[in-house]
Coordinates of C-alpha atoms (C1' of nucleotides) in Angstrom, one line a residue:
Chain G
X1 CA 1.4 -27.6 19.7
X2 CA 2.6 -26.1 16.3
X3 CA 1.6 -22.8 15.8
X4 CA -1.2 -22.1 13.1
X5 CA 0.2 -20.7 10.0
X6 CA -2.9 -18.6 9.8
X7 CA -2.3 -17.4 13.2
X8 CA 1.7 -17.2 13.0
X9 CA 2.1 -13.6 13.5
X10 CA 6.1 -14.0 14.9
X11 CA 7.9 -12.0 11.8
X12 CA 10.2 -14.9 10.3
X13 CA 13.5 -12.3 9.3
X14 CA 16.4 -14.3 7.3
X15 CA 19.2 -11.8 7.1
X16 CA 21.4 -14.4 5.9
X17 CA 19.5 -14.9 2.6
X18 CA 19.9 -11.4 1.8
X19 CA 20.4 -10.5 -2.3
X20 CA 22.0 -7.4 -3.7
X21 CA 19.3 -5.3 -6.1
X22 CA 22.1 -5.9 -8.6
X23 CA 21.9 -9.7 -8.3
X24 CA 17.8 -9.5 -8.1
X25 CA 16.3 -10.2 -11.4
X26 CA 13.1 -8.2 -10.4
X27 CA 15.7 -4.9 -10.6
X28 CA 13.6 -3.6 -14.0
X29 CA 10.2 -4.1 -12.8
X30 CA 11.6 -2.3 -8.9
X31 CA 12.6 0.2 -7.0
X32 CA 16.5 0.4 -8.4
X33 CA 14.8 0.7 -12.5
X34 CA 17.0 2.7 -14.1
X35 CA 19.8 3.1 -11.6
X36 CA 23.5 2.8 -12.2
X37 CA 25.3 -0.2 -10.9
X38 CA 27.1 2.2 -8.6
X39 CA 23.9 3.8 -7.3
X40 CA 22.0 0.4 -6.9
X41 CA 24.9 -0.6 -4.1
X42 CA 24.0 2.5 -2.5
X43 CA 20.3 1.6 -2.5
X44 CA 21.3 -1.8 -1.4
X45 CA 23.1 -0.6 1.5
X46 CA 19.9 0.9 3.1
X47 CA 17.8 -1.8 2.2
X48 CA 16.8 -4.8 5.2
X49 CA 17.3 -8.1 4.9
X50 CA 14.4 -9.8 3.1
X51 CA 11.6 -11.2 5.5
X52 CA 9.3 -14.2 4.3
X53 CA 6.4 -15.1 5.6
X54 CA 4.2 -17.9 5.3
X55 CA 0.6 -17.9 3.9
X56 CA -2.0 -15.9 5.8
X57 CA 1.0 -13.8 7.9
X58 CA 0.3 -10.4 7.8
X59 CA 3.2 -8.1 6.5
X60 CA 1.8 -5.4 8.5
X61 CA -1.5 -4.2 10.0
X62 CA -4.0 -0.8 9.6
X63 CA -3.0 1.1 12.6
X64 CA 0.8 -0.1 13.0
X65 CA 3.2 2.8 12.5
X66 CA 4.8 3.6 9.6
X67 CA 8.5 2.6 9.2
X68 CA 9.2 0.9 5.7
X69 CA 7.7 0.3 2.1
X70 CA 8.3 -3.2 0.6
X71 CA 9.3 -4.7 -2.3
X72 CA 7.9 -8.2 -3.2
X73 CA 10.6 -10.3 -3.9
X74 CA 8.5 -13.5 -4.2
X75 CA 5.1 -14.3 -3.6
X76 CA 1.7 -12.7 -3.7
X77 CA -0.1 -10.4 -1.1
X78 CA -3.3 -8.7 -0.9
X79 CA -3.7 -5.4 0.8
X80 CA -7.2 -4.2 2.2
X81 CA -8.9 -1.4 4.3
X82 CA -11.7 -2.4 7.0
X83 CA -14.2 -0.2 8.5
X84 CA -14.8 -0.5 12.2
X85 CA -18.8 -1.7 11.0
X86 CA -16.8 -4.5 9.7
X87 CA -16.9 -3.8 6.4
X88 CA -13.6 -4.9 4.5
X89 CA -12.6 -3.9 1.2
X90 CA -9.5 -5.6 -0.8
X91 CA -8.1 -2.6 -2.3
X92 CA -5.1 -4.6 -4.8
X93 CA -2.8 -7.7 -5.1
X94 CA 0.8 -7.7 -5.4
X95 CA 3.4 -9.7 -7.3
X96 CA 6.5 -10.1 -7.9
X97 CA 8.7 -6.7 -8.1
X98 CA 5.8 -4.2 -6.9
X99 CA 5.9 -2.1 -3.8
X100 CA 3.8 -2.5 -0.8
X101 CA 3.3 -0.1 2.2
X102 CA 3.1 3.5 0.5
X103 CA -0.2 4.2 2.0
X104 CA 1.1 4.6 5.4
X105 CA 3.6 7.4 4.2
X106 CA 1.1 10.2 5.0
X107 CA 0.1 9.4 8.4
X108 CA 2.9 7.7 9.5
X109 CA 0.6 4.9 10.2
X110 CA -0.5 1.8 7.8
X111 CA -3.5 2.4 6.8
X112 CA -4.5 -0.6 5.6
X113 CA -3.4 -4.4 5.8
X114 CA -1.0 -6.3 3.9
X115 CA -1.9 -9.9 3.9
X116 CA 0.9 -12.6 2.5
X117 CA -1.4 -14.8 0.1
X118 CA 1.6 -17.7 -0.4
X119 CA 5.0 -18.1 1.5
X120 CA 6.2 -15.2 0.6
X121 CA 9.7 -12.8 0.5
X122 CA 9.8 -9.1 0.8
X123 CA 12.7 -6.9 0.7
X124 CA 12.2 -3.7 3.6
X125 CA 13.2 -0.4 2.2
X126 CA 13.7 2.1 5.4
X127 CA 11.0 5.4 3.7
X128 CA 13.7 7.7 5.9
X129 CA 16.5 6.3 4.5
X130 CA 14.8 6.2 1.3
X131 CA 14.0 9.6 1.2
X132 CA 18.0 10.4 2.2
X133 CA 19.6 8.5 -0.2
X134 CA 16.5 9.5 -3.0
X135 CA 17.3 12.9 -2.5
X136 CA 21.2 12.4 -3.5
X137 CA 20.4 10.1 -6.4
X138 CA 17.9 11.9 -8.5
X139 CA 16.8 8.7 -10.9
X140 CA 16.1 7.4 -7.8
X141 CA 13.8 9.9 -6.5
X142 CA 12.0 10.2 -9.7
X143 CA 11.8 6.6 -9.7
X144 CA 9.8 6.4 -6.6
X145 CA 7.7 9.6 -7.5
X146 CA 6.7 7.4 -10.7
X147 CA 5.6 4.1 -8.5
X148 CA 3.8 6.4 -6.3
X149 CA 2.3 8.0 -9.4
X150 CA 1.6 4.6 -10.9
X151 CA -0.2 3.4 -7.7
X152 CA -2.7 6.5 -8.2
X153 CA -3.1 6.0 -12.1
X154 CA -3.8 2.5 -10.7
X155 CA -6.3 3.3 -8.3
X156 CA -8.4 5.2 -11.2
X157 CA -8.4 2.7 -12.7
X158 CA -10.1 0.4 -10.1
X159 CA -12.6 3.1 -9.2
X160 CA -13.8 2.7 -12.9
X161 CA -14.3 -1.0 -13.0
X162 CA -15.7 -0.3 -9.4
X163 CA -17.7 2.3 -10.9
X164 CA -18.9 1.6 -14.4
X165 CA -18.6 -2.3 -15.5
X166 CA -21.2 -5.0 -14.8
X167 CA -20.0 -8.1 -13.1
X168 CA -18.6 -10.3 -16.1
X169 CA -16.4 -6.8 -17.5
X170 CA -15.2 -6.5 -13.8
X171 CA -13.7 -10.2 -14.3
X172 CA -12.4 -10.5 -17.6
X173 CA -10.3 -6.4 -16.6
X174 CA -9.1 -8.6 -13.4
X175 CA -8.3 -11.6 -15.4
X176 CA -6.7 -9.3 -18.4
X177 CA -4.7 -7.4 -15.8
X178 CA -2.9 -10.4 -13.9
X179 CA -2.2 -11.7 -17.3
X180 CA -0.6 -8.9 -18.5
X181 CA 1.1 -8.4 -14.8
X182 CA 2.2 -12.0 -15.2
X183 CA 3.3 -11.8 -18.7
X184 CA 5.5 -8.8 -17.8
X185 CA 7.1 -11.2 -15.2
X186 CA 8.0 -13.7 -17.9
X187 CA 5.1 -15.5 -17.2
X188 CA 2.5 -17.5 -19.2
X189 CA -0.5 -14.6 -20.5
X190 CA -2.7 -17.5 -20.5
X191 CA -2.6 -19.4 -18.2
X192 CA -2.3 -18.8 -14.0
X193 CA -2.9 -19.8 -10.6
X194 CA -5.4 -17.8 -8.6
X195 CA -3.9 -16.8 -5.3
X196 CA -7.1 -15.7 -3.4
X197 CA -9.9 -17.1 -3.3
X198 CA -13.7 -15.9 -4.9
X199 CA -14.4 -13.9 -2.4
X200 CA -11.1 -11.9 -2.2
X201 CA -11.7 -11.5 -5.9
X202 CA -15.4 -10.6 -5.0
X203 CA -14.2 -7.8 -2.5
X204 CA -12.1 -6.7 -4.9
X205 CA -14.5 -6.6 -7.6
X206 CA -17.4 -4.8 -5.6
X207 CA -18.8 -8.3 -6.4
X208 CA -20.4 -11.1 -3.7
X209 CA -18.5 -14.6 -4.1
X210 CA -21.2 -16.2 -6.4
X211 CA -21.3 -13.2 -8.5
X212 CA -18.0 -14.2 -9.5
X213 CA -17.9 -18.2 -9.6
X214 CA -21.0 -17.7 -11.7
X215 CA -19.1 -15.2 -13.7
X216 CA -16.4 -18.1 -14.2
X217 CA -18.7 -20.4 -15.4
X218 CA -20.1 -18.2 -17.3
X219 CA -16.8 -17.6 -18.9
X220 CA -16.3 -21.0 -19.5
X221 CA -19.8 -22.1 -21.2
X222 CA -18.7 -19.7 -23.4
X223 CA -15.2 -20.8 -24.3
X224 CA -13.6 -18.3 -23.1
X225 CA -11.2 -20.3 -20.0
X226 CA -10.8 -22.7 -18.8
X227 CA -11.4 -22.8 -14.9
X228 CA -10.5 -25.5 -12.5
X229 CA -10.5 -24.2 -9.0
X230 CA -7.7 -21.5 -9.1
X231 CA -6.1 -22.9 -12.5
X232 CA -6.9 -20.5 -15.1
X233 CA -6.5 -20.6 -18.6
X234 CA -7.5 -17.8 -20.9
X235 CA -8.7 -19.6 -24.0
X236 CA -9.3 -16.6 -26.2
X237 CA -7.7 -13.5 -25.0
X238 CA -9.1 -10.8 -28.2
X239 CA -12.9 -12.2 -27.3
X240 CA -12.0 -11.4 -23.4
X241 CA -10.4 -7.9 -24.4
X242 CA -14.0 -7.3 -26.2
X243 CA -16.2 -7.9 -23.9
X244 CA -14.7 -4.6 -22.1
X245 CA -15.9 -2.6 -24.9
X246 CA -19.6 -2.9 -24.5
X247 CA -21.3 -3.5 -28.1
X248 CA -23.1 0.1 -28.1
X249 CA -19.5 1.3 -28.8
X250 CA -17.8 4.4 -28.8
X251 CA -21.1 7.0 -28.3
X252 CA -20.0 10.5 -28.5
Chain I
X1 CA -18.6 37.9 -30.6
X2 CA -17.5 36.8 -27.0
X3 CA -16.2 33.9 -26.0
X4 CA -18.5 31.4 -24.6
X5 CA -17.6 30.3 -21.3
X6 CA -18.1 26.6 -21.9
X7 CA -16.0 26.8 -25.2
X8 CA -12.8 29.1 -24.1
X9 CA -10.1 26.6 -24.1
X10 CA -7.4 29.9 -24.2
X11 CA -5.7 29.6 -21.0
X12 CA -5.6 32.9 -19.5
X13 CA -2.8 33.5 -17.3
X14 CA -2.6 36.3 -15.6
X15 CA 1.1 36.3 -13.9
X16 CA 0.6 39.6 -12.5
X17 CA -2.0 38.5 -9.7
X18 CA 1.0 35.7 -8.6
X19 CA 0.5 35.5 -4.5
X20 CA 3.7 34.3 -3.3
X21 CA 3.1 30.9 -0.8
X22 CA 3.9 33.2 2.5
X23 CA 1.5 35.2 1.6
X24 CA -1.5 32.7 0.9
X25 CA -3.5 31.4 3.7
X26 CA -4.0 27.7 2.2
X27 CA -0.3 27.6 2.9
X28 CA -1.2 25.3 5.8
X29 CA -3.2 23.1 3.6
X30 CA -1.4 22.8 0.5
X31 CA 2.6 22.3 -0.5
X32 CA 4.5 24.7 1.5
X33 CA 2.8 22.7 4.5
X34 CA 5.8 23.0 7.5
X35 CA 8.1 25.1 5.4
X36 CA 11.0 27.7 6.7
X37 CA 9.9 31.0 5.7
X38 CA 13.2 31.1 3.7
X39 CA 12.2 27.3 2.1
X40 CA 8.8 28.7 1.1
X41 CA 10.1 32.1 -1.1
X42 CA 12.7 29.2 -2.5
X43 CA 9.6 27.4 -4.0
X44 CA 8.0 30.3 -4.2
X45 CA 10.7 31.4 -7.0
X46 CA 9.5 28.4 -8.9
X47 CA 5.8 28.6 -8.7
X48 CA 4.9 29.9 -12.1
X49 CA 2.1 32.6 -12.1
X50 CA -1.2 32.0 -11.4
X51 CA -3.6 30.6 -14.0
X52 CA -7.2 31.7 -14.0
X53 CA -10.0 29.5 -15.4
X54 CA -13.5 30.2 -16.5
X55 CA -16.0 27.3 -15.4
X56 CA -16.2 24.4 -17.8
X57 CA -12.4 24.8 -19.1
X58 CA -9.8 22.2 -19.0
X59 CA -6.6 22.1 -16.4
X60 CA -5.6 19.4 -18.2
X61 CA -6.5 16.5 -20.5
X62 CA -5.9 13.1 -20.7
X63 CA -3.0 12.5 -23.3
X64 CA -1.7 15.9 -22.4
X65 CA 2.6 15.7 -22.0
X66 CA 2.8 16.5 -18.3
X67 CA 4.7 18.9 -17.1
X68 CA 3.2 20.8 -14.0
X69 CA 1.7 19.7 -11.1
X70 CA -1.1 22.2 -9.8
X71 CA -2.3 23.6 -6.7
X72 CA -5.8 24.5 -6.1
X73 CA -5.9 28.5 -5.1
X74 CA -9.3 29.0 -5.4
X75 CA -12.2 27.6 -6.9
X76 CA -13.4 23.8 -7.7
X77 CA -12.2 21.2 -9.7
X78 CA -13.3 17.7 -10.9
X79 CA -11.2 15.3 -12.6
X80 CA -12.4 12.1 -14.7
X81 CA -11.3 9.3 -16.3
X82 CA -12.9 8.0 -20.0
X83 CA -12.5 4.7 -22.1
X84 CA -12.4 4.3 -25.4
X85 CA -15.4 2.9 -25.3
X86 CA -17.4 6.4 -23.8
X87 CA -17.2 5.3 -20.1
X88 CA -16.3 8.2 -18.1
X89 CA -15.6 8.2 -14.2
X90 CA -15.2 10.8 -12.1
X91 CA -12.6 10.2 -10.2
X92 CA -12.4 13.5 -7.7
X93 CA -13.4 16.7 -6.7
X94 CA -11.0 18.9 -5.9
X95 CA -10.7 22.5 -3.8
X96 CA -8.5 25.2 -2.5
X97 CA -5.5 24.1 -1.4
X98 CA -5.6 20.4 -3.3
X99 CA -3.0 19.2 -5.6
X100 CA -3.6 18.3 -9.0
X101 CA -2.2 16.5 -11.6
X102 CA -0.1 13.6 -9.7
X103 CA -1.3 11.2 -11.9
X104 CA 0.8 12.0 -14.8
X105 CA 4.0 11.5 -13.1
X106 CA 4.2 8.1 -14.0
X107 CA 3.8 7.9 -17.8
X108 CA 4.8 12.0 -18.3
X109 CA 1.3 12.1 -19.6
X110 CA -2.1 12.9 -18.2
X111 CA -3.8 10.5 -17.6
X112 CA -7.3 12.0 -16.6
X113 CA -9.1 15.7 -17.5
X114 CA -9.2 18.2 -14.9
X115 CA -12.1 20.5 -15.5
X116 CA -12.9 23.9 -13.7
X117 CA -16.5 23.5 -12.1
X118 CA -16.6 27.1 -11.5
X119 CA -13.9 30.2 -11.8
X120 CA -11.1 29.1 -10.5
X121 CA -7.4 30.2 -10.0
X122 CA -4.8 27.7 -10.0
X123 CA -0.8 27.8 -8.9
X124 CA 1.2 26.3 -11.9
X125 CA 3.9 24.2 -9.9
X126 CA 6.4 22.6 -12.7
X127 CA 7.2 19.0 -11.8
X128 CA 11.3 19.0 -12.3
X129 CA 12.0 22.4 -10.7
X130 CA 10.1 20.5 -8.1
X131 CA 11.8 17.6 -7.2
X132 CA 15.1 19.8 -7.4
X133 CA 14.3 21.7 -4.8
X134 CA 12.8 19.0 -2.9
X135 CA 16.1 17.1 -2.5
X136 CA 17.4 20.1 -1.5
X137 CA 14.7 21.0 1.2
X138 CA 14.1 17.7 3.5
X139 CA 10.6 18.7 4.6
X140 CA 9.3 19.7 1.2
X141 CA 10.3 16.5 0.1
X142 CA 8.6 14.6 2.4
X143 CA 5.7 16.8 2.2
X144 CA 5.6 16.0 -1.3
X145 CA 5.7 12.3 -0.6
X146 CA 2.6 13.1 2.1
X147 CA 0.6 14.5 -0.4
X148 CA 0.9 11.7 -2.8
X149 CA 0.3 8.8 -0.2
X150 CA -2.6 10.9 0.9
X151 CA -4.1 10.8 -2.8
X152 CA -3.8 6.7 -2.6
X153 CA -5.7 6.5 0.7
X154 CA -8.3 9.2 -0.2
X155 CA -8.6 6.5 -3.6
X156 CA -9.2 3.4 -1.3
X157 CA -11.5 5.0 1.2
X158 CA -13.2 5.8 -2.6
X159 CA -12.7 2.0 -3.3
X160 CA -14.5 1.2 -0.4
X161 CA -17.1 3.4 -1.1
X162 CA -17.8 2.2 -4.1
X163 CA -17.0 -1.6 -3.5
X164 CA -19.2 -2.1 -0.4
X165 CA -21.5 1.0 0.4
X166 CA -25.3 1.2 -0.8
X167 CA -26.3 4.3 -2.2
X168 CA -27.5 5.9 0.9
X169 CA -24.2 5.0 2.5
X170 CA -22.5 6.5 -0.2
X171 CA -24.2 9.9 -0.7
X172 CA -24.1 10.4 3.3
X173 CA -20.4 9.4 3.0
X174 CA -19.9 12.2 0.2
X175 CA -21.9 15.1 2.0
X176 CA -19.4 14.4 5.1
X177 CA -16.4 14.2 2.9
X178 CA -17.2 17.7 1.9
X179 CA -18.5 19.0 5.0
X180 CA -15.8 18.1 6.2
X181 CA -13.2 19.7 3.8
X182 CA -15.8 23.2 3.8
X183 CA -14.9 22.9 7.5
X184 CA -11.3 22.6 7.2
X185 CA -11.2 25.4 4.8
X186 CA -13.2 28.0 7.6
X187 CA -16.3 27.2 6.1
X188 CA -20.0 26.0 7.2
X189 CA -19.8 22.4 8.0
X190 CA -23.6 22.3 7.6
X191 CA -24.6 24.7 5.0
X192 CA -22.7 24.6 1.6
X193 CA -22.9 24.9 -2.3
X194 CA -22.6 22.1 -4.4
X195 CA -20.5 22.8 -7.9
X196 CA -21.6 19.8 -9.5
X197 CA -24.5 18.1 -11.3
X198 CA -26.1 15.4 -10.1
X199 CA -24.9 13.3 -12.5
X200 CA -21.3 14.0 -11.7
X201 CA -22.0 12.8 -7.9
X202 CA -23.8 9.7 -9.4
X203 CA -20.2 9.3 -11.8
X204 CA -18.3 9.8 -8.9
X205 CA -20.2 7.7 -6.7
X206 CA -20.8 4.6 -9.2
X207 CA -25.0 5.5 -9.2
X208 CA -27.2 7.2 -11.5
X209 CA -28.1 10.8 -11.3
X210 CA -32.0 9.3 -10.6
X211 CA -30.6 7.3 -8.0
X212 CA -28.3 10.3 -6.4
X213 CA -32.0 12.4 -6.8
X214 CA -33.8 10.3 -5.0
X215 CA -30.9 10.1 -2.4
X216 CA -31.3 14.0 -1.6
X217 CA -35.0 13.1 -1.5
X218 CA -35.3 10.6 1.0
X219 CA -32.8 12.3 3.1
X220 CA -34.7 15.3 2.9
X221 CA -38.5 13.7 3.7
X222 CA -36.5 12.3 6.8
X223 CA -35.3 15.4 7.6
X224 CA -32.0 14.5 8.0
X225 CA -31.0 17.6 5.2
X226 CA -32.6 20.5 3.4
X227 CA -32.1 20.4 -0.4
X228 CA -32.5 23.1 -2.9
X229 CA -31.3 22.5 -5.7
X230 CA -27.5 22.5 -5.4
X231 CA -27.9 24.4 -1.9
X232 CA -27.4 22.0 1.1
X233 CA -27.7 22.5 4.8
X234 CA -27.5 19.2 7.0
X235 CA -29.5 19.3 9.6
X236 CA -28.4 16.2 11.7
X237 CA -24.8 15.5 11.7
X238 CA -24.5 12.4 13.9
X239 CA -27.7 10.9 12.4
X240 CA -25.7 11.3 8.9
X241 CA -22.9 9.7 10.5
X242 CA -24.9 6.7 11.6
X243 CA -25.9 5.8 8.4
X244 CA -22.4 5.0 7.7
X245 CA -22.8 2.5 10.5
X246 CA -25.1 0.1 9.5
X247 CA -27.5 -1.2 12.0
X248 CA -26.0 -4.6 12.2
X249 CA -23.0 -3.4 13.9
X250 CA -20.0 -4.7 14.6
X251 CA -20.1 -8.3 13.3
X252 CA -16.9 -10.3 13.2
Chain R
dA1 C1' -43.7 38.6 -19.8
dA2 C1' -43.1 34.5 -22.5
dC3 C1' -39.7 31.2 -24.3
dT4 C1' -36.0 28.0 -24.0
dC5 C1' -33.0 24.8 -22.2
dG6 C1' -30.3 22.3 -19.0
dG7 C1' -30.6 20.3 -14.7
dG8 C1' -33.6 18.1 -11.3
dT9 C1' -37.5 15.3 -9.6
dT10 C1' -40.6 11.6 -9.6
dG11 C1' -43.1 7.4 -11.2
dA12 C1' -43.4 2.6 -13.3
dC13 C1' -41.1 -1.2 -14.5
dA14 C1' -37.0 -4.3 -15.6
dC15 C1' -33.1 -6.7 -14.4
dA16 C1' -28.4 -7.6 -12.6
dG17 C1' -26.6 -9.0 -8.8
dA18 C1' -27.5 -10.1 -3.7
dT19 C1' -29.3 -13.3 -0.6
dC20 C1' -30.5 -17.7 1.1
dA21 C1' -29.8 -22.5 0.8
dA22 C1' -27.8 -26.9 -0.3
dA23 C1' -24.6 -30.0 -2.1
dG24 C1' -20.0 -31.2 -4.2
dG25 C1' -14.9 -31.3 -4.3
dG26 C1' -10.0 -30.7 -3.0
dG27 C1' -6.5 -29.8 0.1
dT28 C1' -4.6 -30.3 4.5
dA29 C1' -3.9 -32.2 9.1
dC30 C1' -3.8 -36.1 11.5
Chain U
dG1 C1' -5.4 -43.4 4.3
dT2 C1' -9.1 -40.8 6.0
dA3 C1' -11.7 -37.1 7.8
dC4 C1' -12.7 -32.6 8.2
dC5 C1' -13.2 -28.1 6.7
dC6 C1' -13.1 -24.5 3.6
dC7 C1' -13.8 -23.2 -0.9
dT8 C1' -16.6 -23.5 -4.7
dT9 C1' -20.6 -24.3 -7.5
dT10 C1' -25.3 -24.1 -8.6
dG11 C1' -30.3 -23.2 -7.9
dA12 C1' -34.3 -20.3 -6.4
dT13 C1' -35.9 -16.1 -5.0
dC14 C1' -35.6 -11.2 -3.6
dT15 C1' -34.4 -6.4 -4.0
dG16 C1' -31.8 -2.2 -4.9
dT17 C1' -30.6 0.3 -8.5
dG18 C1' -30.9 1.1 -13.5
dT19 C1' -33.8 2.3 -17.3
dC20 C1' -37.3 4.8 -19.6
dA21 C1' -40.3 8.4 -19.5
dA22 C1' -42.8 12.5 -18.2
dC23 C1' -42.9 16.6 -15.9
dC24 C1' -41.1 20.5 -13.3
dC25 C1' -38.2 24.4 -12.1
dG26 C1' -35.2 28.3 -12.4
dA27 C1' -31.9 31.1 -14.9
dG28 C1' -30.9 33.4 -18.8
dT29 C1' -32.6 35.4 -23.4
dT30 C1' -35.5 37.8 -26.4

DNA sequence: AACTCGGGTTGACACAGATCAAAGGGGTAC
DNA sequence: GTACCCCTTTGATCTGTGTCAACCCGAGTT
């Protein structure tokens, strides 16, 4: 019997197919940004052999201690908190070149879980050894005080599309924001896959399932994209960009 | 004429009244968390005074160059976010012993207002002397690192909140929060003072201040709390915390 | 003591999004 | 190639919260 890749939960490491930060063309989006050549062999030094992991494998689970952050070498994940009332909450998605795991920092326990949403590839980054060599290399240290900063400002800025927008604002933001995520990746603004399905963009979104395909058709009656299944294309990216500034405008 | 309260954006330092870490007693909850006495008077020497402010003023404002990170001595705090299009979220409340400002770190610019929400005495903690002395002192640096990772965890328990909770659920979820934090802090975890309109809970909690009112309300005619005005005494614990449970349980 | 004003409460009604239900479509496993 | 299952779409109805509006209360002011 083959095992399930759903239920696969055997870590697949590669050491072998380990690539130097220098050689990584994610380096300016990641950790090393900004380093020297010399001090980005130092950061390479601590840093594990990738790990991949096929679709549905988790990276790591609420409650497992805390040992590493990760960089996403390839691939898309989803992270997400669940209540023990079963409540579950997806809390972000992460491409290529962002850092996983910094939640689990403070407890020295994940605190949530980090869900491969394709095969994916991670780099491991050791926090102690991190925090060592960080503390001899002061870009680097600054560096990760920034992505930890960013993942904050980030946060804000769900709480206010969690807090504030109706349902269609909610989707063109998430839409906007992977474009512009996939754009800085070299990407197509327009046009995308979807990695998770409606109702991980629905628990992400505050938003049940049909809330969002309705929103997509919605979109689409309009002329807005183009939606088939997880193909997206953004047909008119200024229109979307205006429909998160409601028309009441800027009231004092 | 005096100054009004609400309108005094002066700062008013007072570097005289500066309370060296060793000598405070939120040293357990806030920076100097598991510092050598020597380690604390090093970051002591860096601590710039004190800074007093009158309820209503500014910490800081979005847009601001950042320079300082800020710990909360005494008082309260809230922070919010606001589009260009008038949309403001509150995105925290903040009291003694808190850190403020670690969403600027990424951009060197704030990126949301901190506003006093009653007198209130900060510590003035500037961000580079900061991470100097943090990779000189291992634990402060990890501290530091704690702190932050806490912030992101304390936003997705918010994301949750506001992403699968009913109103109810949420308020109940907000009264605990602060009980408790009051109860952390030596205080009442039953009996405490709220600093902030109804309409900031209903910001902060993605509801209306109507809906927040009639929140109190119910919980009051069920006599789970005694409101009056911004006084609050919870009267049943456990029965608050079973609200958080919803009756349906544990479904898979 | 009367006035004022911001914050809070309460009621009536509207509506966005949830819920319930059913059917269609595409990918994956065999 | 075929079948199954999960994902998605769409419709009909329900409901929690928003909206609009009136009133109340308490603190500070004159």
């Amino acid at each position: 019997m083959h095992a399930n890749v759903k239920q696969n939960v055997i870590p697949i490491t590669a050491p072998g197919l380990k690539v130097a930060c220098s050689q990584c063309n994610l380096r300016e989006l990641c950790l090393p940004f900004g380093l020297s050549e010399d001090d980005m062999s130092r950061l390479d030094d601590l840093i594990g052999g990738g790990r991949k992991l096929k679709r549905g494998q988790h990276l790591y689970r609420a409650g497992e201690a805390f040992e590493s952050i990760f960089a996403v070498k390839a691939g898309f994940f989803k992270t997400d908190v669940l209540t023990e009332d079963g409540r579950d909450q997806v809390t972000g998605f992460q491409m290529a070149g962002e850092i996983l795991g910094m939640d689990g920092i403070s407890t020295e326990v994940h605190t949530c879980n980090a869900v491969a949403l394709e095969d994916s590839e991670v780099c491991l980054i050791p926090f102690t050894e991190l925090e060592m060599l960080s503390s001899q290399i002061r870009s680097l240290q600054h560096h990760l005080h920034k992505v930890m900063s960013r993942e904050i400002v980030r946060d804000h800025g769900v709480m206010m599309l969690l807090g504030t927008m109706r349902a269609e604002e909610r989707l063109a933001a998430f839409l906007l924001n992977l474009s512009q995520r996939f754009t800085a990746r070299g990407y197509s603004p327009a046009e995308f896959h979807l990695r998770m399905t409606r109702e991980e963009i629905g628990s992400y979104l505050g938003l049940k399932l049909e809330t969002v395909s309705r929103a997509f058709s919605r979109f689409q009656d309009e002329g807005l994209i183009s939606v088939q299944q997880k193909h997206i294309r953004i047909l008119d990216i200024p229109r979307m960009k205006a429909l998160l500034a409601p028309p009441d405008g800027r009231i004092g």
